[in-house]
Coordinates of N, CA and C and ligand atoms in Angstrom, one line a residue:
X1 N 0.8 -1.2 0.0 CA 0.0 0.0 0.0 C 0.9 1.3 0.0
X2 N 0.4 2.3 -0.7 CA 1.2 3.5 -0.8 C 1.3 4.2 0.6
X3 N 2.5 4.9 0.8 CA 2.6 5.6 2.1 C 1.7 6.8 2.1
X4 N 1.1 7.1 3.2 CA 0.1 8.2 3.3 C 0.4 9.2 4.5
X5 N 0.1 10.5 4.3 CA 0.1 11.4 5.4 C -1.0 11.0 6.3
X6 N -0.7 10.8 7.6 CA -1.7 10.4 8.6 C -1.4 11.2 9.9
X7 N -2.3 11.0 10.8 CA -2.1 11.5 12.2 C -2.2 10.3 13.1
X8 N -1.4 10.4 14.2 CA -1.5 9.4 15.3 C -1.6 10.0 16.6
X9 N -2.1 9.3 17.6 CA -2.2 9.8 18.9 C -1.1 9.1 19.8
X10 N -0.3 9.9 20.4 CA 0.8 9.4 21.2 C 0.6 10.0 22.6
X11 N 0.8 9.2 23.6 CA 0.7 9.7 25.0 C 1.9 9.2 25.8
X12 N 2.6 10.1 26.5 CA 3.5 9.7 27.5 C 2.7 9.4 28.8
X13 N 2.8 8.1 29.2 CA 2.0 7.6 30.3 C 2.5 8.2 31.6
X14 N 1.7 8.0 32.7 CA 2.2 8.6 34.0 C 3.6 8.2 34.4
X15 N 4.0 6.9 34.2 CA 5.3 6.5 34.6 C 6.4 7.2 33.7
X16 N 6.1 7.4 32.4 CA 7.0 8.1 31.5 C 7.2 9.6 32.0
X17 N 6.1 10.2 32.4 CA 6.1 11.6 33.0 C 7.0 11.6 34.2
X18 N 6.7 10.6 35.2 CA 7.5 10.6 36.4 C 9.0 10.3 36.2
X19 N 9.3 9.6 35.1 CA 10.7 9.3 34.8 C 11.4 10.4 34.0
X20 N 10.6 11.5 33.7 CA 11.2 12.6 33.0 C 11.5 12.4 31.6
X21 N 10.6 11.6 30.9 CA 10.9 11.2 29.5 C 10.1 11.9 28.5
X22 N 9.3 13.0 28.9 CA 8.5 13.7 27.8 C 9.5 14.3 26.8
X23 N 10.5 15.0 27.2 CA 11.4 15.6 26.2 C 12.1 14.6 25.3
X24 N 12.5 13.5 25.8 CA 13.2 12.5 25.0 C 12.2 12.0 23.9
X25 N 11.0 11.8 24.3 CA 10.0 11.2 23.4 C 9.6 12.2 22.3
X26 N 9.4 13.5 22.8 CA 9.1 14.5 21.8 C 10.3 14.7 20.8
X27 N 11.5 14.6 21.4 CA 12.7 14.8 20.5 C 12.7 13.7 19.4
X28 N 12.4 12.5 19.8 CA 12.5 11.4 18.8 C 11.5 11.6 17.7
X29 N 10.3 12.0 18.0 CA 9.3 12.2 16.9 C 9.6 13.4 16.1
X30 N 10.1 14.5 16.8 CA 10.5 15.7 16.1 C 11.7 15.5 15.2
X31 N 12.7 14.8 15.7 CA 13.9 14.6 14.8 C 13.7 13.7 13.7
X32 N 12.7 12.8 13.9 CA 12.4 11.8 12.8 C 11.8 12.6 11.6
X33 N 11.1 13.7 11.9 CA 10.6 14.6 10.8 C 9.1 14.7 10.9
X34 N 8.5 14.1 11.9 CA 7.0 14.2 12.1 C 6.7 15.6 12.6
X35 N 5.4 16.0 12.4 CA 5.0 17.4 12.7 C 4.0 17.3 13.9
X36 N 4.3 18.1 15.0 CA 3.5 18.1 16.1 C 2.2 18.9 15.8
X37 N 1.0 18.3 16.0 CA -0.2 18.9 15.7 C -1.0 19.4 16.9
X38 N -0.8 18.7 18.0 CA -1.4 19.1 19.3 C -0.7 18.4 20.4
X39 N -0.8 19.1 21.6 CA -0.1 18.6 22.8 C -0.9 19.2 24.0
X40 N -1.2 18.3 25.0 CA -1.7 18.8 26.3 C -1.2 17.9 27.4
X41 N -1.1 18.5 28.6 CA -0.6 17.8 29.8 C -1.8 17.8 30.8
X42 N -2.3 16.6 31.1 CA -3.5 16.5 31.9 C -3.5 15.2 32.7
X43 N -4.2 15.2 33.8 CA -4.5 14.0 34.5 C -5.9 13.5 34.0
X44 N -5.9 12.5 33.2 CA -7.1 12.0 32.5 C -8.0 11.3 33.5
X45 N -9.3 11.5 33.3 CA -10.3 10.8 34.2 C -10.4 9.3 33.9
X46 N -10.9 8.6 34.9 CA -11.1 7.1 34.6 C -12.1 6.9 33.5
X47 N -13.1 7.8 33.4 CA -14.1 7.6 32.3 C -13.4 7.8 30.9
X48 N -12.5 8.8 30.8 CA -11.8 9.0 29.5 C -11.0 7.7 29.2
X49 N -10.3 7.2 30.2 CA -9.4 6.1 30.0 C -10.1 4.8 29.7
X50 N -11.3 4.6 30.4 CA -12.1 3.4 30.1 C -12.5 3.4 28.6
X51 N -12.9 4.6 28.1 CA -13.3 4.8 26.7 C -12.1 4.6 25.8
X52 N -10.9 5.2 26.2 CA -9.7 5.0 25.4 C -9.3 3.5 25.2
X53 N -9.5 2.8 26.3 CA -9.0 1.4 26.2 C -10.2 0.4 26.1
X54 N -11.4 0.9 25.5 CA -12.6 0.1 25.5 C -12.4 -1.3 24.9
X55 N -11.6 -1.4 23.9 CA -11.4 -2.6 23.2 C -10.8 -3.7 24.1
X56 N -10.2 -3.2 25.2 CA -9.5 -4.2 26.1 C -10.3 -4.5 27.4
X57 N -11.6 -4.1 27.3 CA -12.4 -4.1 28.5 C -12.6 -5.5 29.1
X58 N -12.5 -6.5 28.3 CA -12.6 -7.9 28.9 C -11.3 -8.5 29.3
X59 N -10.2 -7.8 29.2 CA -8.9 -8.3 29.6 C -8.7 -8.2 31.1
X60 N -8.1 -9.2 31.7 CA -7.9 -9.1 33.2 C -7.2 -7.9 33.7
X61 N -6.3 -7.3 32.9 CA -5.5 -6.2 33.3 C -6.2 -4.8 33.1
X62 N -7.4 -4.8 32.5 CA -8.1 -3.6 32.2 C -8.3 -2.7 33.4
X63 N -8.9 -3.2 34.5 CA -9.1 -2.2 35.7 C -7.8 -1.6 36.2
X64 N -6.7 -2.4 36.2 CA -5.4 -1.9 36.7 C -4.8 -1.0 35.7
X65 N -5.1 -1.2 34.4 CA -4.6 -0.3 33.4 C -5.2 1.1 33.5
X66 N -6.5 1.1 33.7 CA -7.3 2.3 33.8 C -6.8 3.1 35.1
X67 N -6.5 2.4 36.2 CA -6.0 3.0 37.4 C -4.6 3.6 37.2
X68 N -3.8 2.8 36.6 CA -2.4 3.3 36.3 C -2.4 4.5 35.4
X69 N -3.2 4.5 34.4 CA -3.2 5.6 33.4 C -3.8 6.9 34.0
X70 N -4.7 6.7 35.1 CA -5.3 7.9 35.7 C -4.6 8.3 37.0
X71 N -3.4 7.6 37.3 CA -2.7 7.8 38.5 C -1.9 9.1 38.6
X72 N -1.7 9.8 37.4 CA -0.9 11.0 37.4 C -1.1 11.6 36.0
X73 N -0.5 12.8 35.8 CA -0.6 13.4 34.5 C 0.0 12.6 33.3
X74 N -0.6 12.8 32.2 CA 0.0 12.3 30.9 C 0.3 13.4 29.9
X75 N 1.2 13.2 29.0 CA 1.4 14.2 28.0 C 0.8 13.6 26.7
X76 N -0.3 14.2 26.3 CA -1.1 13.7 25.2 C -0.7 14.5 23.9
X77 N -0.5 13.8 22.8 CA 0.0 14.5 21.6 C -0.6 13.9 20.4
X78 N -0.7 14.8 19.3 CA -1.0 14.3 18.0 C 0.2 14.6 17.1
X79 N 0.7 13.6 16.4 CA 1.8 13.8 15.4 C 1.3 13.4 14.0
X80 N 1.8 14.1 13.1 CA 1.4 13.9 11.7 C 2.6 13.7 10.8
X81 N 2.3 12.9 9.7 CA 3.4 12.7 8.7 C 3.1 11.4 7.9
X82 N 4.0 11.2 7.0 CA 3.9 10.0 6.1 C 4.0 8.8 6.9
X83 N 2.9 8.0 6.9 CA 2.9 6.7 7.6 C 3.2 6.7 9.1
X84 N 2.8 7.8 9.7 CA 3.1 8.1 11.1 C 2.6 7.0 12.0
X85 N 1.4 6.4 11.7 CA 0.8 5.4 12.6 C 1.8 4.2 12.7
X86 N 2.1 3.7 11.6 CA 3.0 2.5 11.6 C 4.4 2.8 12.1
X87 N 4.9 3.9 11.5 CA 6.3 4.2 11.9 C 6.4 4.6 13.4
X88 N 5.3 5.2 13.9 CA 5.2 5.5 15.3 C 5.3 4.3 16.2
X89 N 4.5 3.2 15.7 CA 4.6 2.0 16.5 C 5.9 1.3 16.4
X90 N 6.6 1.4 15.3 CA 8.0 0.9 15.2 C 8.9 1.6 16.2
X91 N 8.7 3.0 16.3 CA 9.5 3.8 17.2 C 9.2 3.4 18.6
X92 N 8.0 3.0 19.0 CA 7.6 2.7 20.3 C 8.2 1.3 20.7
X93 N 8.3 0.4 19.8 CA 8.7 -1.0 20.1 C 7.4 -1.8 20.4
X94 N 7.7 -3.0 21.0 CA 6.5 -4.0 21.2 C 5.8 -3.6 22.5
X95 N 4.6 -4.1 22.7 CA 3.8 -3.8 23.9 C 4.6 -4.2 25.1
X96 N 5.2 -5.4 25.1 CA 6.0 -5.9 26.2 C 7.5 -5.4 26.0
X97 N 8.0 -4.6 26.9 CA 9.3 -4.0 26.7 C 10.4 -5.1 26.5
X98 N 10.1 -6.3 27.1 CA 11.1 -7.4 27.0 C 11.3 -7.9 25.6
X99 N 10.2 -7.6 24.7 CA 10.3 -8.0 23.3 C 10.7 -6.8 22.4
X100 N 11.0 -5.7 23.0 CA 11.3 -4.5 22.3 C 12.8 -4.3 22.0
X101 N 13.1 -4.1 20.8 CA 14.6 -4.0 20.5 C 15.2 -2.7 21.0
X102 N 16.5 -2.8 21.4 CA 17.2 -1.5 21.8 C 17.1 -0.5 20.6
X103 N 17.0 0.7 20.9 CA 16.7 1.7 19.8 C 15.3 2.2 19.8
X104 N 14.4 1.3 20.2 CA 13.0 1.7 20.3 C 12.8 2.4 21.7
X105 N 11.7 3.1 21.8 CA 11.4 3.8 23.1 C 11.3 2.8 24.2
X106 N 10.4 1.9 24.0 CA 10.2 0.9 25.1 C 11.4 0.0 25.3
X107 N 12.1 -0.3 24.2 CA 13.4 -1.1 24.3 C 14.4 -0.3 25.1
X108 N 14.4 1.0 25.0 CA 15.5 1.7 25.7 C 15.2 2.2 27.1
X109 N 13.9 2.3 27.4 CA 13.6 3.0 28.7 C 12.7 2.2 29.7
X110 N 12.3 1.0 29.4 CA 11.4 0.3 30.4 C 11.6 -1.2 30.3
X111 N 11.0 -1.9 31.3 CA 11.2 -3.4 31.4 C 9.9 -4.1 31.6
X112 N 8.8 -3.5 32.0 CA 7.6 -4.2 32.4 C 6.4 -3.8 31.5
X113 N 5.6 -4.8 31.1 CA 4.5 -4.5 30.2 C 3.5 -3.6 30.9
X114 N 3.3 -3.7 32.2 CA 2.4 -2.9 33.0 C 2.9 -1.5 33.2
X115 N 4.1 -1.2 32.8 CA 4.7 0.2 33.0 C 5.6 0.5 31.8
X116 N 4.9 0.6 30.7 CA 5.6 0.7 29.4 C 5.7 2.1 28.8
X117 N 5.5 3.1 29.6 CA 5.8 4.5 29.5 C 5.1 5.3 28.3
X118 N 4.6 4.6 27.3 CA 4.1 5.4 26.1 C 3.0 4.6 25.5
X119 N 2.0 5.4 25.0 CA 0.9 4.8 24.1 C 1.1 5.4 22.7
X120 N 0.7 4.5 21.7 CA 0.7 5.0 20.3 C -0.4 4.2 19.6
X121 N -1.2 4.9 18.8 CA -2.3 4.3 18.1 C -1.8 3.1 17.2
X122 N -2.7 2.1 17.1 CA -2.2 0.9 16.4 C -2.8 0.9 14.9
X123 N -3.7 1.8 14.6 CA -4.2 1.8 13.2 C -4.7 3.2 12.9
X124 N -4.9 3.5 11.7 CA -5.4 4.9 11.3 C -6.8 5.0 11.9
X125 N -7.6 4.0 11.9 CA -9.0 4.1 12.5 C -8.9 4.4 14.0
X126 N -8.1 3.6 14.7 CA -8.1 3.9 16.2 C -7.4 5.3 16.4
X127 N -6.5 5.7 15.6 CA -5.9 7.0 15.7 C -7.0 8.1 15.6
X128 N -7.8 8.0 14.6 CA -8.9 9.0 14.5 C -9.8 9.0 15.6
X129 N -10.2 7.8 16.1 CA -11.1 7.7 17.3 C -10.4 8.3 18.5
X130 N -9.1 8.0 18.7 CA -8.4 8.5 19.9 C -8.2 10.0 19.9
X131 N -7.9 10.5 18.7 CA -7.6 12.0 18.5 C -8.9 12.7 18.9
X132 N -10.1 12.2 18.4 CA -11.3 12.9 18.7 C -11.7 12.7 20.1
X133 N -11.3 11.7 20.8 CA -11.6 11.5 22.2 C -10.8 12.5 23.1
X134 N -9.6 12.7 22.7 CA -8.7 13.5 23.6 C -8.6 15.0 23.2
X135 N -8.9 15.3 22.0 CA -8.8 16.7 21.5 C -10.0 17.2 20.8
X136 N -10.3 18.5 21.0 CA -11.3 19.2 20.2 C -10.7 19.6 18.8
X137 N -11.5 19.6 17.8 CA -11.0 19.9 16.5 C -10.1 21.2 16.5
X138 N -10.6 22.2 17.2 CA -9.8 23.5 17.2 C -8.5 23.4 18.0
X139 N -8.3 22.3 18.7 CA -6.9 22.2 19.3 C -5.9 21.6 18.4
X140 N -6.3 21.2 17.2 CA -5.3 20.6 16.2 C -4.8 21.7 15.3
X141 N -3.5 21.8 15.3 CA -2.9 22.9 14.5 C -2.5 22.5 13.1
X142 N -2.8 23.3 12.1 CA -2.3 23.1 10.7 C -1.2 24.0 10.3
X143 N -0.1 23.5 10.0 CA 1.0 24.4 9.6 C 2.0 23.6 8.8
X144 N 3.0 24.2 8.2 CA 4.1 23.4 7.6 C 5.3 23.6 8.4
X145 N 6.1 22.5 8.5 CA 7.4 22.7 9.1 C 8.3 23.3 8.0
X146 N 9.3 24.1 8.5 CA 10.2 24.7 7.5 C 10.8 23.6 6.7
X147 N 10.7 23.7 5.4 CA 11.2 22.6 4.6 C 12.8 22.7 4.5
X148 N 13.4 21.5 4.4 CA 14.8 21.4 4.3 C 15.1 21.1 2.8
X149 N 16.1 21.8 2.3 CA 16.4 21.7 0.9 C 17.8 21.1 0.7
X150 N 17.9 20.0 -0.1 CA 19.2 19.4 -0.4 C 20.0 20.5 -1.2
X151 N 21.2 20.8 -0.7 CA 22.0 21.8 -1.3 C 22.6 21.4 -2.6
X152 N 22.6 20.1 -2.9 CA 23.1 19.6 -4.2 C 22.1 19.6 -5.3
X153 N 20.9 19.1 -4.9 CA 19.9 18.9 -6.0 C 18.6 19.8 -5.8
X154 N 18.6 20.6 -4.7 CA 17.5 21.4 -4.4 C 16.1 20.7 -4.2
X155 N 16.2 19.4 -3.9 CA 15.0 18.7 -3.6 C 14.6 18.9 -2.2
X156 N 13.3 19.2 -1.9 CA 12.8 19.4 -0.6 C 12.7 18.0 0.1
X157 N 13.1 18.0 1.4 CA 12.9 16.7 2.1 C 12.5 17.0 3.6
Ligands
LIG1 N1 -0.4 -8.5 30.1 C1 -0.5 -7.3 30.5 N2 -0.4 -6.9 31.8 C2 -0.5 -5.6 32.2 N3 -0.7 -4.6 31.4 C3 -0.8 -4.9 30.1 C4 -0.7 -6.2 29.6 N4 -0.9 -6.1 28.2 C5 -1.1 -4.8 27.9 N5 -1.0 -4.1 29.0 C6 -1.2 -2.6 29.1 O1 -2.3 -2.2 28.3 C7 -1.8 -1.3 27.3 C8 -2.6 -1.5 26.1 O2 -2.4 -2.8 25.6 P1 -2.3 -3.0 24.0 O3 -3.2 -2.1 23.3 O4 -2.3 -4.5 23.7 O5 -0.7 -2.6 23.8 P2 -0.1 -1.3 23.1 O6 0.0 -0.2 24.1 O7 1.3 -1.7 22.6 O8 -1.0 -0.9 21.9 C9 -0.3 -1.7 27.2 O9 0.5 -0.6 26.6 C10 0.1 -1.9 28.6 O10 0.2 -0.7 29.3
LIG2 MG1 -3.0 -0.6 21.8

């Protein structure tokens, strides 16, 4: 399938915030070339988180997951760019940090599945649902990042 410009919902979870990893995570998405579309810092309600994780409602870890996610502030973001949903997931690593390769966010910064520091949408559909759950349309910014030009061939990248 052709690569497409998409948006994804990324959140630094309460443990990531406690560990001081917001800047590191923003840096990785920014330096990769994705565009920040929205960002807010909030302690999410259990209702919001139950909705966010509704697909997991029958899993045994669901109540604990909702409690953990509502235990402190999270940094909620929307990032945009070519194939950002899939590439974002690659940058995160696997759900279980033990299966995540070094170089990925979970591979580099955590060890437990129940404390895996970051959320990222797993499909374009869930990204759209999550973005509208966490953000109002007017909170999403539209702009262009300053283009970089190859000095040899003048191609924008
Ligand atoms: N077996 C588990 N035990 C405890 N928490 C879990 C477990 N599996 C998943 N979780 C938590 O639920 C979150 C959502 O699960 P899932 O959507 O499957 O993973 P991902 O966050 O990689 O999309 C995980 O990021 C993790 O915080
Ligand atoms: Mg998921």
